Amino acid sequence: LTIGQQGVYTCRIPLLSGVMREFNIGIYPNGFNTAPKVVAITSNSSLAIICTTTGSPATTVTWTKDGRPLTIDGDAYQMTQTVTDRATATYDNVLSISQPVASILGSIFSCRVTNVLGLDDSQNLEITAIGPVNECEANNGGCEHNCTDTHASFQCSCRTGYRLHTDNRACTDIDECSTNNGDCEQICTNMQGSRQCSCRPGFLLASNEMDCTEHLDISISVDYIPPSDFTPGPNEYRAASGPVTVTCTATG
């Protein structure tokens, strides 16, 4: 038979009893009743593509994405097949995709059908957004810090202490010390995402962590040899013999 001779063929066998036995077989070439169609595409649910095939002998359906064979692993991709018309050997082959829609936008999925006779056919479907898509679900939208989904697109932003780069994706550190000394009274040190104030010797950092207050430390030390029977009290000294050295140190 050639491809153009598809149809239902009947074999009739007359029995000696006069009963006629019939056997019917449908012969149809590989092919598609309809092009693959998307049945669901939203940002938070899986995507399902139906590829309706007709063919006899039995057909085998395989899927590719951007020209590469898909691995049907039951995780990211699942495939089911349902008979819709046994007489014409018509099947609905459903590819379910359990991953963010934004990650497959622009991808081309191909449904290919073959049979044991070596006949084959294929159809392609490019995934485009036909419903709300959250671009932030795929690789954070390409944003280095924060990604905010909007009605028609998305927007990147940065954490405190950073500014958005001209590529609208990356974030660069802000040198707070370059403006008004970072509001520090004396010393400003820039840090990633922040700054730190400090003071010169003789000053202490105030509780607001920006201002400096004067600070004076005085310490007195006495070097002497006390009597063996003497127990000094606070700020009390008594020398048994030898020189007595008193040192007063002030810092500030």
Short mmCIF file of C-alpha atoms in Angstrom, two decimals:
data_model
loop_
_atom_site.label_atom_id
_atom_site.label_comp_id
_atom_site.label_asym_id
_atom_site.label_seq_id
_atom_site.Cartn_x
_atom_site.Cartn_y
_atom_site.Cartn_z
CA LEU A 1 0.00 0.00 0.00
CA THR A 2 1.07 3.56 -0.65
CA ILE A 3 0.45 6.57 1.56
CA GLY A 4 -2.46 7.62 -0.67
CA GLN A 5 -4.29 4.31 -0.17
CA GLN A 6 -5.20 4.79 3.49
CA GLY A 7 -8.58 3.68 4.77
CA VAL A 8 -10.41 0.72 6.33
CA TYR A 9 -9.75 -2.61 4.62
CA THR A 10 -12.07 -5.60 5.12
CA CYS A 11 -11.14 -9.26 4.80
CA ARG A 12 -14.17 -11.57 4.34
CA ILE A 13 -13.84 -15.33 4.88
CA PRO A 14 -16.82 -17.61 3.99
CA LEU A 15 -17.08 -20.60 6.29
CA LEU A 16 -18.50 -24.03 5.33
CA SER A 17 -21.46 -23.31 7.56
CA GLY A 18 -22.34 -20.41 5.32
CA VAL A 19 -21.35 -17.84 7.90
CA MET A 20 -19.27 -14.98 6.61
CA ARG A 21 -16.49 -13.80 8.91
CA GLU A 22 -15.13 -10.29 8.50
CA PHE A 23 -11.96 -8.68 9.74
CA ASN A 24 -11.46 -4.93 9.45
CA ILE A 25 -8.17 -3.09 9.64
CA GLY A 26 -7.59 0.64 9.31
CA ILE A 27 -4.50 1.80 7.46
CA TYR A 28 -3.59 5.45 7.92
CA PRO A 29 -0.32 7.26 7.29
CA ASN A 30 1.55 9.04 10.03
CA GLY A 31 0.51 12.61 10.40
CA PHE A 32 -1.19 15.30 12.43
CA ASN A 33 -4.88 16.05 12.63
CA THR A 34 -4.03 19.45 14.11
CA ALA A 35 -0.91 21.39 14.87
CA PRO A 36 0.30 21.25 18.49
CA LYS A 37 -1.72 23.57 20.68
CA VAL A 38 -1.20 25.11 24.10
CA VAL A 39 -4.00 24.40 26.53
CA ALA A 40 -2.73 26.31 29.56
CA ILE A 41 -0.09 28.94 30.13
CA THR A 42 0.05 30.91 33.36
CA SER A 43 2.92 32.05 35.54
CA ASN A 44 2.22 29.71 38.45
CA SER A 45 0.98 26.51 36.81
CA SER A 46 2.40 23.93 34.47
CA LEU A 47 2.20 24.27 30.71
CA ALA A 48 0.43 21.58 28.69
CA ILE A 49 0.89 21.08 24.93
CA ILE A 50 -1.42 18.70 23.03
CA CYS A 51 -0.16 17.07 19.85
CA THR A 52 -2.95 15.12 18.08
CA THR A 53 -1.63 12.35 15.81
CA THR A 54 -3.17 9.86 13.42
CA GLY A 55 -1.37 6.82 12.09
CA SER A 56 -1.37 3.07 11.55
CA PRO A 57 0.69 0.98 12.21
CA ALA A 58 1.13 2.29 15.74
CA THR A 59 2.93 5.58 16.01
CA THR A 60 5.66 6.72 18.36
CA VAL A 61 5.78 10.34 19.53
CA THR A 62 8.94 12.09 20.67
CA TRP A 63 9.48 15.70 21.75
CA THR A 64 12.36 18.13 21.29
CA LYS A 65 13.06 21.60 22.71
CA ASP A 66 15.07 23.98 20.55
CA GLY A 67 16.25 21.03 18.48
CA ARG A 68 17.40 18.88 21.42
CA PRO A 69 15.60 15.70 22.55
CA LEU A 70 13.59 16.13 25.73
CA THR A 71 14.14 13.76 28.62
CA ILE A 72 10.73 12.78 29.98
CA ASP A 73 11.78 12.41 33.62
CA GLY A 74 8.46 12.90 35.37
CA ASP A 75 9.82 16.00 37.07
CA ALA A 76 10.25 18.90 34.65
CA TYR A 77 8.51 17.11 31.78
CA GLN A 78 5.72 14.52 31.73
CA MET A 79 4.01 12.90 28.72
CA THR A 80 0.68 11.09 28.48
CA GLN A 81 -1.18 9.58 25.53
CA THR A 82 -4.96 9.19 25.19
CA VAL A 83 -6.89 7.43 22.43
CA THR A 84 -9.54 9.75 20.97
CA ASP A 85 -10.63 7.60 17.98
CA ARG A 86 -9.61 3.95 17.70
CA ALA A 87 -11.08 3.53 14.22
CA THR A 88 -8.68 6.10 12.80
CA ALA A 89 -5.90 5.47 15.34
CA THR A 90 -6.07 9.06 16.60
CA TYR A 91 -4.25 9.97 19.79
CA ASP A 92 -3.87 13.05 21.97
CA ASN A 93 -0.24 13.23 23.08
CA VAL A 94 0.09 15.68 25.97
CA LEU A 95 3.41 17.17 27.07
CA SER A 96 3.17 18.74 30.55
CA ILE A 97 5.92 21.17 31.56
CA SER A 98 6.34 21.80 35.29
CA GLN A 99 8.63 24.82 35.39
CA PRO A 100 8.19 28.61 35.34
CA VAL A 101 6.71 29.79 32.05
CA ALA A 102 9.16 32.70 31.92
CA SER A 103 12.05 30.22 31.64
CA ILE A 104 10.74 28.74 28.37
CA LEU A 105 9.48 31.84 26.59
CA GLY A 106 10.79 31.87 23.04
CA SER A 107 11.55 28.13 23.13
CA ILE A 108 10.45 25.98 20.19
CA PHE A 109 8.93 22.61 21.06
CA SER A 110 8.61 19.99 18.33
CA CYS A 111 6.30 16.99 18.30
CA ARG A 112 7.57 14.20 16.00
CA VAL A 113 5.64 11.06 15.07
CA THR A 114 7.12 7.94 13.47
CA ASN A 115 6.10 4.33 12.84
CA VAL A 116 7.74 1.02 12.02
CA LEU A 117 7.44 1.70 8.29
CA GLY A 118 9.89 4.56 8.65
CA LEU A 119 7.32 7.24 7.97
CA ASP A 120 7.65 10.39 10.06
CA ASP A 121 6.20 13.86 10.40
CA SER A 122 6.70 16.74 12.83
CA GLN A 123 5.22 20.04 13.88
CA ASN A 124 6.80 22.95 15.76
CA LEU A 125 5.31 25.28 18.35
CA GLU A 126 6.99 28.43 19.68
CA ILE A 127 6.04 29.33 23.24
CA THR A 128 4.85 32.92 23.56
CA ALA A 129 3.19 34.68 26.48
CA ILE A 130 -0.60 34.65 26.15
CA GLY A 131 -1.31 35.33 29.80
CA PRO A 132 0.28 36.91 32.87
CA VAL A 133 3.89 35.79 33.29
CA ASN A 134 6.09 36.46 36.32
CA GLU A 135 9.57 37.04 34.86
CA CYS A 136 11.05 37.11 38.38
CA GLU A 137 10.40 33.36 38.73
CA ALA A 138 13.20 32.54 36.27
CA ASN A 139 16.71 33.39 37.54
CA ASN A 140 15.31 36.34 39.55
CA GLY A 141 14.63 38.11 36.24
CA GLY A 142 18.39 38.58 35.84
CA CYS A 143 18.36 41.08 38.72
CA GLU A 144 21.35 41.03 41.09
CA HIS A 145 19.31 42.01 44.17
CA ASN A 146 15.54 42.52 44.02
CA CYS A 147 13.08 41.66 41.24
CA THR A 148 9.53 43.06 41.24
CA ASP A 149 6.94 41.67 38.83
CA THR A 150 4.77 44.26 37.09
CA HIS A 151 1.67 43.87 34.96
CA ALA A 152 3.51 43.84 31.65
CA SER A 153 7.14 43.31 32.64
CA PHE A 154 9.43 43.40 35.69
CA GLN A 155 11.74 45.85 37.47
CA CYS A 156 15.08 45.39 39.22
CA SER A 157 16.04 47.32 42.35
CA CYS A 158 18.89 47.26 44.87
CA ARG A 159 19.27 46.92 48.61
CA THR A 160 20.03 49.94 50.80
CA GLY A 161 23.53 51.25 50.15
CA TYR A 162 23.57 50.26 46.48
CA ARG A 163 22.41 51.88 43.24
CA LEU A 164 21.12 50.25 40.05
CA HIS A 165 23.69 49.96 37.28
CA THR A 166 23.03 51.39 33.82
CA ASP A 167 22.21 47.85 32.59
CA ASN A 168 19.17 47.93 34.94
CA ARG A 169 20.23 44.56 36.36
CA ALA A 170 23.44 44.84 38.41
CA CYS A 171 23.91 46.79 41.66
CA THR A 172 26.96 48.91 42.57
CA ASP A 173 28.03 50.13 45.99
CA ILE A 174 27.30 53.76 46.95
CA ASP A 175 30.25 55.61 48.53
CA GLU A 176 28.36 57.36 51.33
CA CYS A 177 31.56 59.12 52.46
CA SER A 178 31.72 61.08 49.19
CA THR A 179 28.66 63.14 50.19
CA ASN A 180 28.89 65.34 53.30
CA ASN A 181 31.50 62.96 54.75
CA GLY A 182 28.73 60.42 55.25
CA ASP A 183 27.32 62.66 58.03
CA CYS A 184 30.32 61.65 60.15
CA GLU A 185 31.80 64.46 62.30
CA GLN A 186 35.40 63.31 61.86
CA ILE A 187 36.36 60.09 60.04
CA CYS A 188 34.17 58.26 57.50
CA THR A 189 35.10 54.80 56.17
CA ASN A 190 33.12 53.44 53.19
CA MET A 191 31.95 49.80 53.39
CA GLN A 192 30.00 47.56 51.05
CA GLY A 193 26.41 48.76 51.30
CA SER A 194 27.13 51.12 54.20
CA ARG A 195 29.71 53.36 55.95
CA GLN A 196 31.27 53.58 59.40
CA CYS A 197 32.10 56.70 61.43
CA SER A 198 35.06 56.90 63.82
CA CYS A 199 36.95 59.56 65.79
CA ARG A 200 40.48 60.86 66.13
CA PRO A 201 42.57 60.07 69.23
CA GLY A 202 41.23 61.93 72.27
CA PHE A 203 37.61 61.62 71.15
CA LEU A 204 34.92 59.02 71.63
CA LEU A 205 32.12 58.12 69.18
CA ALA A 206 28.76 59.34 70.47
CA SER A 207 25.69 57.12 70.82
CA ASN A 208 24.34 58.37 67.47
CA GLU A 209 27.46 56.74 65.88
CA MET A 210 28.20 59.94 63.93
CA ASP A 211 29.36 62.66 66.37
CA CYS A 212 32.56 62.71 68.44
CA THR A 213 33.01 63.97 72.02
CA GLU A 214 36.26 64.99 73.77
CA HIS A 215 37.67 62.35 76.03
CA LEU A 216 40.47 62.66 78.66
CA ASP A 217 42.02 59.73 80.50
CA ILE A 218 44.34 60.31 83.51
CA SER A 219 46.22 57.51 85.19
CA ILE A 220 48.73 57.64 88.09
CA SER A 221 51.28 54.93 88.83
CA VAL A 222 53.62 54.76 91.89
CA ASP A 223 56.82 52.76 91.90
CA TYR A 224 58.12 52.13 95.46
CA ILE A 225 59.02 49.47 98.04
CA PRO A 226 56.37 49.30 100.81
CA PRO A 227 57.07 48.08 104.37
CA SER A 228 56.51 44.38 104.87
CA ASP A 229 53.88 44.98 107.56
CA PHE A 230 51.95 47.62 105.57
CA THR A 231 48.69 46.97 103.73
CA PRO A 232 47.86 50.08 101.68
CA GLY A 233 44.34 51.33 101.19
CA PRO A 234 42.98 53.15 98.12
CA ASN A 235 45.39 55.88 96.99
CA GLU A 236 47.55 55.26 100.08
CA TYR A 237 51.30 54.72 99.76
CA ARG A 238 54.14 54.26 102.34
CA ALA A 239 57.73 53.60 101.37
CA ALA A 240 60.07 51.56 103.52
CA SER A 241 63.21 52.83 101.80
CA GLY A 242 64.60 53.90 98.50
CA PRO A 243 63.21 56.33 95.95
CA VAL A 244 59.51 56.73 95.18
CA THR A 245 58.54 57.38 91.55
CA VAL A 246 55.11 58.85 90.78
CA THR A 247 53.99 58.90 87.13
CA CYS A 248 50.92 60.80 85.91
CA THR A 249 49.73 59.93 82.36
CA ALA A 250 47.05 61.88 80.51
CA THR A 251 45.59 61.06 77.11
CA GLY A 252 43.01 63.00 75.21
#
